Coordinates of C-alpha atoms and ligand atoms in Angstrom, one line a residue:
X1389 CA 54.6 2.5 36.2
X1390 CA 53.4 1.0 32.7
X1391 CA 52.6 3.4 29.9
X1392 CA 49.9 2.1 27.5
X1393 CA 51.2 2.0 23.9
X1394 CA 49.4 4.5 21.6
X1395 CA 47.0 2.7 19.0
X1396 CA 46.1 4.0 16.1
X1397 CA 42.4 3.7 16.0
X1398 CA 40.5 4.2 12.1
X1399 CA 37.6 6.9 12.7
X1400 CA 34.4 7.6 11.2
X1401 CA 31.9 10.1 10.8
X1402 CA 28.3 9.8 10.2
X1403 CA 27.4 12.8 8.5
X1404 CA 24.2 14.5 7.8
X1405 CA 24.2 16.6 4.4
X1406 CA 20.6 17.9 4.6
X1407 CA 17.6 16.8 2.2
X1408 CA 18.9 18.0 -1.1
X1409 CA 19.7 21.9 -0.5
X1410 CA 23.7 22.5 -0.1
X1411 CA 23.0 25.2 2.0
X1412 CA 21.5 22.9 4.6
X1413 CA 25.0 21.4 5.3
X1414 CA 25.7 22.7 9.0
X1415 CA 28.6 24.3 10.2
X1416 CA 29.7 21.4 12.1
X1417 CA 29.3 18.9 9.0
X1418 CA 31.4 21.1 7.0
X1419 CA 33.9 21.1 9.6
X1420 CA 33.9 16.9 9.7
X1421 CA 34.1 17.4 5.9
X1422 CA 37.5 19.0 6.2
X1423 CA 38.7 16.6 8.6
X1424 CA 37.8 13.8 6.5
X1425 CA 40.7 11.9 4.5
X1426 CA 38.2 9.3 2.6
X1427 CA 34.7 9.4 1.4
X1428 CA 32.2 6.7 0.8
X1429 CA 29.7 6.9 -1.5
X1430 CA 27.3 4.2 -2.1
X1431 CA 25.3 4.0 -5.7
X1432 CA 22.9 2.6 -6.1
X1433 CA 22.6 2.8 -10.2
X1434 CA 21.4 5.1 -12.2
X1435 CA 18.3 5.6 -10.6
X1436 CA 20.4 7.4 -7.7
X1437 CA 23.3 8.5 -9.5
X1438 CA 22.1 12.1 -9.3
X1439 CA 22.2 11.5 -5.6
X1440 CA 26.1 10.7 -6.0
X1441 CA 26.5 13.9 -8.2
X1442 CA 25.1 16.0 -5.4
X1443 CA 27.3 14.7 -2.6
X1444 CA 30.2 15.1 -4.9
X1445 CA 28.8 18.7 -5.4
X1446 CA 29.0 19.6 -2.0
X1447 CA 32.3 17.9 -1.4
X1448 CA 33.7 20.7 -4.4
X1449 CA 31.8 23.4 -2.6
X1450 CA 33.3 22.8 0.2
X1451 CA 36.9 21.0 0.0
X1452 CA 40.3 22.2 -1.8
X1453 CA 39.2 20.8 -5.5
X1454 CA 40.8 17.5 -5.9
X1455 CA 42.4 17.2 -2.3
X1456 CA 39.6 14.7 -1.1
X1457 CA 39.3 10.6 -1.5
X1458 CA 36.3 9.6 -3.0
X1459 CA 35.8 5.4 -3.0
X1460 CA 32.0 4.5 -4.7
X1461 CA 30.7 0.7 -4.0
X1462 CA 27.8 -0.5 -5.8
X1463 CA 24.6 -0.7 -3.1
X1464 CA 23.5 -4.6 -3.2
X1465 CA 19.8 -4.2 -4.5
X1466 CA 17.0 -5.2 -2.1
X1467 CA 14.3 -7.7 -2.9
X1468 CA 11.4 -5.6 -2.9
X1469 CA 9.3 -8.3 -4.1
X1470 CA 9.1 -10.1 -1.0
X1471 CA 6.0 -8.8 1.1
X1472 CA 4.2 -9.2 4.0
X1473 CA 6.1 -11.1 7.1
X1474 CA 8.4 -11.9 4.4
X1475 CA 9.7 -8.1 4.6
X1476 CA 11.9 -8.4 7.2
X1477 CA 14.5 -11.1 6.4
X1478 CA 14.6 -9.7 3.2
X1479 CA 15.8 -6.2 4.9
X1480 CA 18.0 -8.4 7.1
X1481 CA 20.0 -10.2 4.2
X1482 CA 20.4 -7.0 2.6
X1483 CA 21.6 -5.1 5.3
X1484 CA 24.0 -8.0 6.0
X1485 CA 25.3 -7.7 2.3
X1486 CA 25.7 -3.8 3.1
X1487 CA 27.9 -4.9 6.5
X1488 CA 30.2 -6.9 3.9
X1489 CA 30.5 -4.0 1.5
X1490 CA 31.7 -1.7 4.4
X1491 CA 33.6 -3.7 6.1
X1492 CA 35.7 -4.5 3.4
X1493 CA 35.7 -0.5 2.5
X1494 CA 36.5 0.2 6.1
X1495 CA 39.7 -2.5 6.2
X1496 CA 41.0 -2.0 2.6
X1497 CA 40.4 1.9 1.7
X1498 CA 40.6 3.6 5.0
X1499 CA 44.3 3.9 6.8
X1500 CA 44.8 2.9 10.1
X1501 CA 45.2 6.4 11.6
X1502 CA 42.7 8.0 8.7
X1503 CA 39.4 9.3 9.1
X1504 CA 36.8 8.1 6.8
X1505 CA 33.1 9.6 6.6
X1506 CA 29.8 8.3 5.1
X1507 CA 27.6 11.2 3.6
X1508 CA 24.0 10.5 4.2
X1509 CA 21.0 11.8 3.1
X1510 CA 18.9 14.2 5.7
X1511 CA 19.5 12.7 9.1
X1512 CA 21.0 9.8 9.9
X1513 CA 19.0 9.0 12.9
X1514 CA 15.6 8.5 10.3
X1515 CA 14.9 5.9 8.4
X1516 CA 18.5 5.3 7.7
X1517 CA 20.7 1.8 8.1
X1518 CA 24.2 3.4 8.5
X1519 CA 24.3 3.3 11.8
X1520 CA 22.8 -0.2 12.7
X1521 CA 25.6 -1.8 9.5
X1522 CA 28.4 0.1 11.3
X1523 CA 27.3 -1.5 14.7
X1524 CA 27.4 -5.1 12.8
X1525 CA 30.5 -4.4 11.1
X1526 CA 31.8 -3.9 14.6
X1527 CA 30.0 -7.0 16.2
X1528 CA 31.5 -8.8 13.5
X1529 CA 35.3 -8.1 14.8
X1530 CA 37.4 -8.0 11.8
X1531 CA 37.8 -4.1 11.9
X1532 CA 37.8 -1.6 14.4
X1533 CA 37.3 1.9 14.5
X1534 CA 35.8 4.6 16.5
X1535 CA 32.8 6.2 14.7
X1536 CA 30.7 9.6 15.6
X1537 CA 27.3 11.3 14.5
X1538 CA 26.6 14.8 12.7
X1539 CA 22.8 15.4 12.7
X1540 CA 21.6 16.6 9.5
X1541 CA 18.4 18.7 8.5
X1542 CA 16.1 15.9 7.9
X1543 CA 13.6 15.8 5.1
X1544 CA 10.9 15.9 7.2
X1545 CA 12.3 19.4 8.4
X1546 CA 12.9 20.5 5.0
X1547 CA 8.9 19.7 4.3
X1548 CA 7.3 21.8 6.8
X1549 CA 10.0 24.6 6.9
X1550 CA 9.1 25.2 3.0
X1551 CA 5.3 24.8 3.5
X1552 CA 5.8 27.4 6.7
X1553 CA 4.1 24.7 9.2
X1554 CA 5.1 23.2 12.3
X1555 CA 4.8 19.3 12.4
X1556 CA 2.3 19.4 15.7
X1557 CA -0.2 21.0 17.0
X1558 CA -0.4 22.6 20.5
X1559 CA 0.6 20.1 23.0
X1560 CA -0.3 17.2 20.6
X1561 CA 2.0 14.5 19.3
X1562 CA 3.4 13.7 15.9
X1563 CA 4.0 10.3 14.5
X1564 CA 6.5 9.8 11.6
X1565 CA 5.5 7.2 10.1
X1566 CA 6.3 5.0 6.2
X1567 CA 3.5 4.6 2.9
X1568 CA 3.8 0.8 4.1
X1569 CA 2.3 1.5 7.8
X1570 CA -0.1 3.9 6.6
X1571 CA -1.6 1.0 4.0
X1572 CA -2.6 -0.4 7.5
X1573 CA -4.6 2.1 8.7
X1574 CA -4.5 5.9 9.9
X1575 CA -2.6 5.5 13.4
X1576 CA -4.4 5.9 16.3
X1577 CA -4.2 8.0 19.1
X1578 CA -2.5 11.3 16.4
X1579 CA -3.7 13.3 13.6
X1580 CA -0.6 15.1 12.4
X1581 CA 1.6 11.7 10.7
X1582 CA 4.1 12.4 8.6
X1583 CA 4.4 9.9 5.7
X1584 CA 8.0 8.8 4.4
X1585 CA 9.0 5.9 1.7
X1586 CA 5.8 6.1 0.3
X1587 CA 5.7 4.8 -3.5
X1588 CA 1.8 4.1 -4.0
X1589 CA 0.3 7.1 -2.8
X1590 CA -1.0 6.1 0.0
X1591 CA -2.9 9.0 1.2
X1592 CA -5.1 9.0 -1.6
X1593 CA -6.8 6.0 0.7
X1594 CA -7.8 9.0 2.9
X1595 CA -9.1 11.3 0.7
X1596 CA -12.7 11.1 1.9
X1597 CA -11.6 12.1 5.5
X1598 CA -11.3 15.8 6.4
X1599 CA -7.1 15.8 6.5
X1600 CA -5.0 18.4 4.9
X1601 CA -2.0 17.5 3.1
X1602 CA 1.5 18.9 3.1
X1603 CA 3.6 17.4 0.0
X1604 CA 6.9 18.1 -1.1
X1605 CA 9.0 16.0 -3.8
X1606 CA 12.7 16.6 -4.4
X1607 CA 12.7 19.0 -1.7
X1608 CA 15.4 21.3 -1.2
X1609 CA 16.9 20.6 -5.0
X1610 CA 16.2 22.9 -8.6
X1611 CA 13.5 20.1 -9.4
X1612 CA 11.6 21.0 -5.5
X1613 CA 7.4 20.3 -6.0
X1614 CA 5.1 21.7 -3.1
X1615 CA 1.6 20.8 -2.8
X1616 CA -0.7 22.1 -0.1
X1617 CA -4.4 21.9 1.0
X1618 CA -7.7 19.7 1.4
X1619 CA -6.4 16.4 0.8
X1620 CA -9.7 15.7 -1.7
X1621 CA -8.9 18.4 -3.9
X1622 CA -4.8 18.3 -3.8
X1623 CA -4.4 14.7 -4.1
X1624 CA -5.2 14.6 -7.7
X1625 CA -3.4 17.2 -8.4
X1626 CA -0.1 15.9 -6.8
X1627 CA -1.0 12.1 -8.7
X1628 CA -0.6 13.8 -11.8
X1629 CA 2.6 16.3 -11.0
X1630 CA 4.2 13.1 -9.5
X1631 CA 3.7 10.7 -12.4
X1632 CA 4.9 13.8 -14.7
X1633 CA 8.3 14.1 -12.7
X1634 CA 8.9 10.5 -12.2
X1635 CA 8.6 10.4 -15.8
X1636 CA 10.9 13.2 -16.4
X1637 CA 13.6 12.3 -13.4
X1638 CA 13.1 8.6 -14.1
X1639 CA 13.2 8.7 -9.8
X1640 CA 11.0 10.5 -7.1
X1641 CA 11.5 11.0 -3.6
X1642 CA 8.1 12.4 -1.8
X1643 CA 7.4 13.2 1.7
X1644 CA 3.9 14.7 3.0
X1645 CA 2.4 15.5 6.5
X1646 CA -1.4 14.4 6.6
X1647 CA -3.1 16.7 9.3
X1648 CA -6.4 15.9 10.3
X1649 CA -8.8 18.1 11.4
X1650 CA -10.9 17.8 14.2
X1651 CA -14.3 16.4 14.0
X1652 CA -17.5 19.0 14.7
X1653 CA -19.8 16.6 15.9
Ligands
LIG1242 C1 15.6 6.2 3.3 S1 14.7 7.6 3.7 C2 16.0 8.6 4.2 C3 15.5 9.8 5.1 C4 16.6 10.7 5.5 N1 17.5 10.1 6.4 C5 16.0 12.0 6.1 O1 16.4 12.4 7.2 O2 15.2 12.7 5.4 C6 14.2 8.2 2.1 C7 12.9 8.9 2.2 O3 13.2 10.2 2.7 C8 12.3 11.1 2.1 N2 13.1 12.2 1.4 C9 14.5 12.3 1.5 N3 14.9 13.4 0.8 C10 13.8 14.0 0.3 C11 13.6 15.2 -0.4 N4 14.6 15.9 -0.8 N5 12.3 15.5 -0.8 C12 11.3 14.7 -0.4 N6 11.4 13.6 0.3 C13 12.7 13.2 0.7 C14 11.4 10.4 1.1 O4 10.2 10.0 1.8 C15 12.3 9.1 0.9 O5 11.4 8.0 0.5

């Protein structure tokens, strides 16, 4: 009878810290937390280094005060300037510089029988790349490693929890959507769209519709801004508040759910 030989097999976790608010770290992240030899952290400059600081927070919150591994990389920036069709290589070469930059973390920080973790923002199933760079990293063939998911309380969550409102209506869908698509046009077929990624304001394009708006900026963090109401009358309101803090921070990060009501005739 042949006994296989035990491998040692790198592992990774995927873990959701919540949209800004320690307290929304779950049980079960905390627990991968503590089973976690080496963090990475990508920056990506100063613009996000606050970001960094609050991971690192949570990591002292929650870990033995030095007794954890931190290794930052420096995110490649993304050509934002391309546009149009042109969008999508330009998120493929980037992503494809982010597959370099963990594989190299993964082979050269991470011991063959450690456990490394990446600490992302909200959820990682939503609008996030971890998971589709560690599938390349893997296609690619130089590293292996076993990797799991913790779900995190995504930012969209965070939103409507604070303004006390679910995301659909009875029996009616939802559509999560980005600031890019909605440019496009109001989708079809929903009236409840939640708008991520959105750094023009999009919604002011809808202000002459019946819609309420749901906004929240830095949600879940000391510098949290909530906006609620008739999207005519609160989207001045929040142009003004945003362009204050984005002044202030020198970043935002907004998120809003755009209800439309029904029509009377
Ligand atoms: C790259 S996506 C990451 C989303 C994240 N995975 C999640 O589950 O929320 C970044 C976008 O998430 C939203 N976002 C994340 N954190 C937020 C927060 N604390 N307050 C408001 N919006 C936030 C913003 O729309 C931002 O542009």
């Amino acid at each position: 009878m042949a006994y296989g030989r035990l491998v040692a097999v790198r592992t990774i976790h995927v873990i959701g810290i919540g949209a800004g608010d320690p307290d929304q770290l779950t049980l079960q992240a905390v627990r991968a937390l503590r089973g976690t030899d080496v963090f990475f952290v990508l920056d990506k400059g100063e613009v996000k280094s606050d970001l960094t600081r609050l991971r690192r927070d949570m990591l002292d919150t929650h870990l033995p005060e030095g007794g954890y591994r931190v290794v930052e990389a420096r995110d490649p920036e993304r050509d934002r300037r391309a546009g149009g069709t042109a969008y999508s290589p330009a998120v493929g070469d980037w992503r494809s510089a982010r597959a370099g930059i963990y594989e190299r973390l993964i082979a050269e920080e991470l011991g063959e029988d450690e456990t490394g973790a990446f600490l992302v923002w909200g959820d990682p199933a939503l609008y996030d790349s971890t998971l589709g760079i560690l599938e390349e990293v893997l296609a690619r063939g130089t590293v292996t490693f076993a990797y799991d998911v913790v779900p995190g309380v995504s930012s969209v969550s965070a939103l409507v929890a604070r303004h006390r409102t679910g995301l659909n209506r009875v029996a009616r869908p939802v559509q999560i959507t980005t600031g890019r698509r909605l440019a496009e046009g109001f989708p079809e077929g929903v009236d409840d769209v939640v708008v991520m990624l959105d750094a023009h304001q999009t919604f002011r394009r809808y202000a002459d519709q019946d819609i309420d708006i749901y906004w929240g900026a830095y949600i879940g963090t000391p510098d949290e801004i909530l906006v609620s109401g008739p999207l005519a009358e609160a989207a001045p309101r929040i142009e003004r508040l945003r362009a204050e803090a984005r002044e202030r921070k020198g970043w935002i990060m907004d998120t809003y759910l755009l209800r439309r009501n029904p029509r009377g005739d």
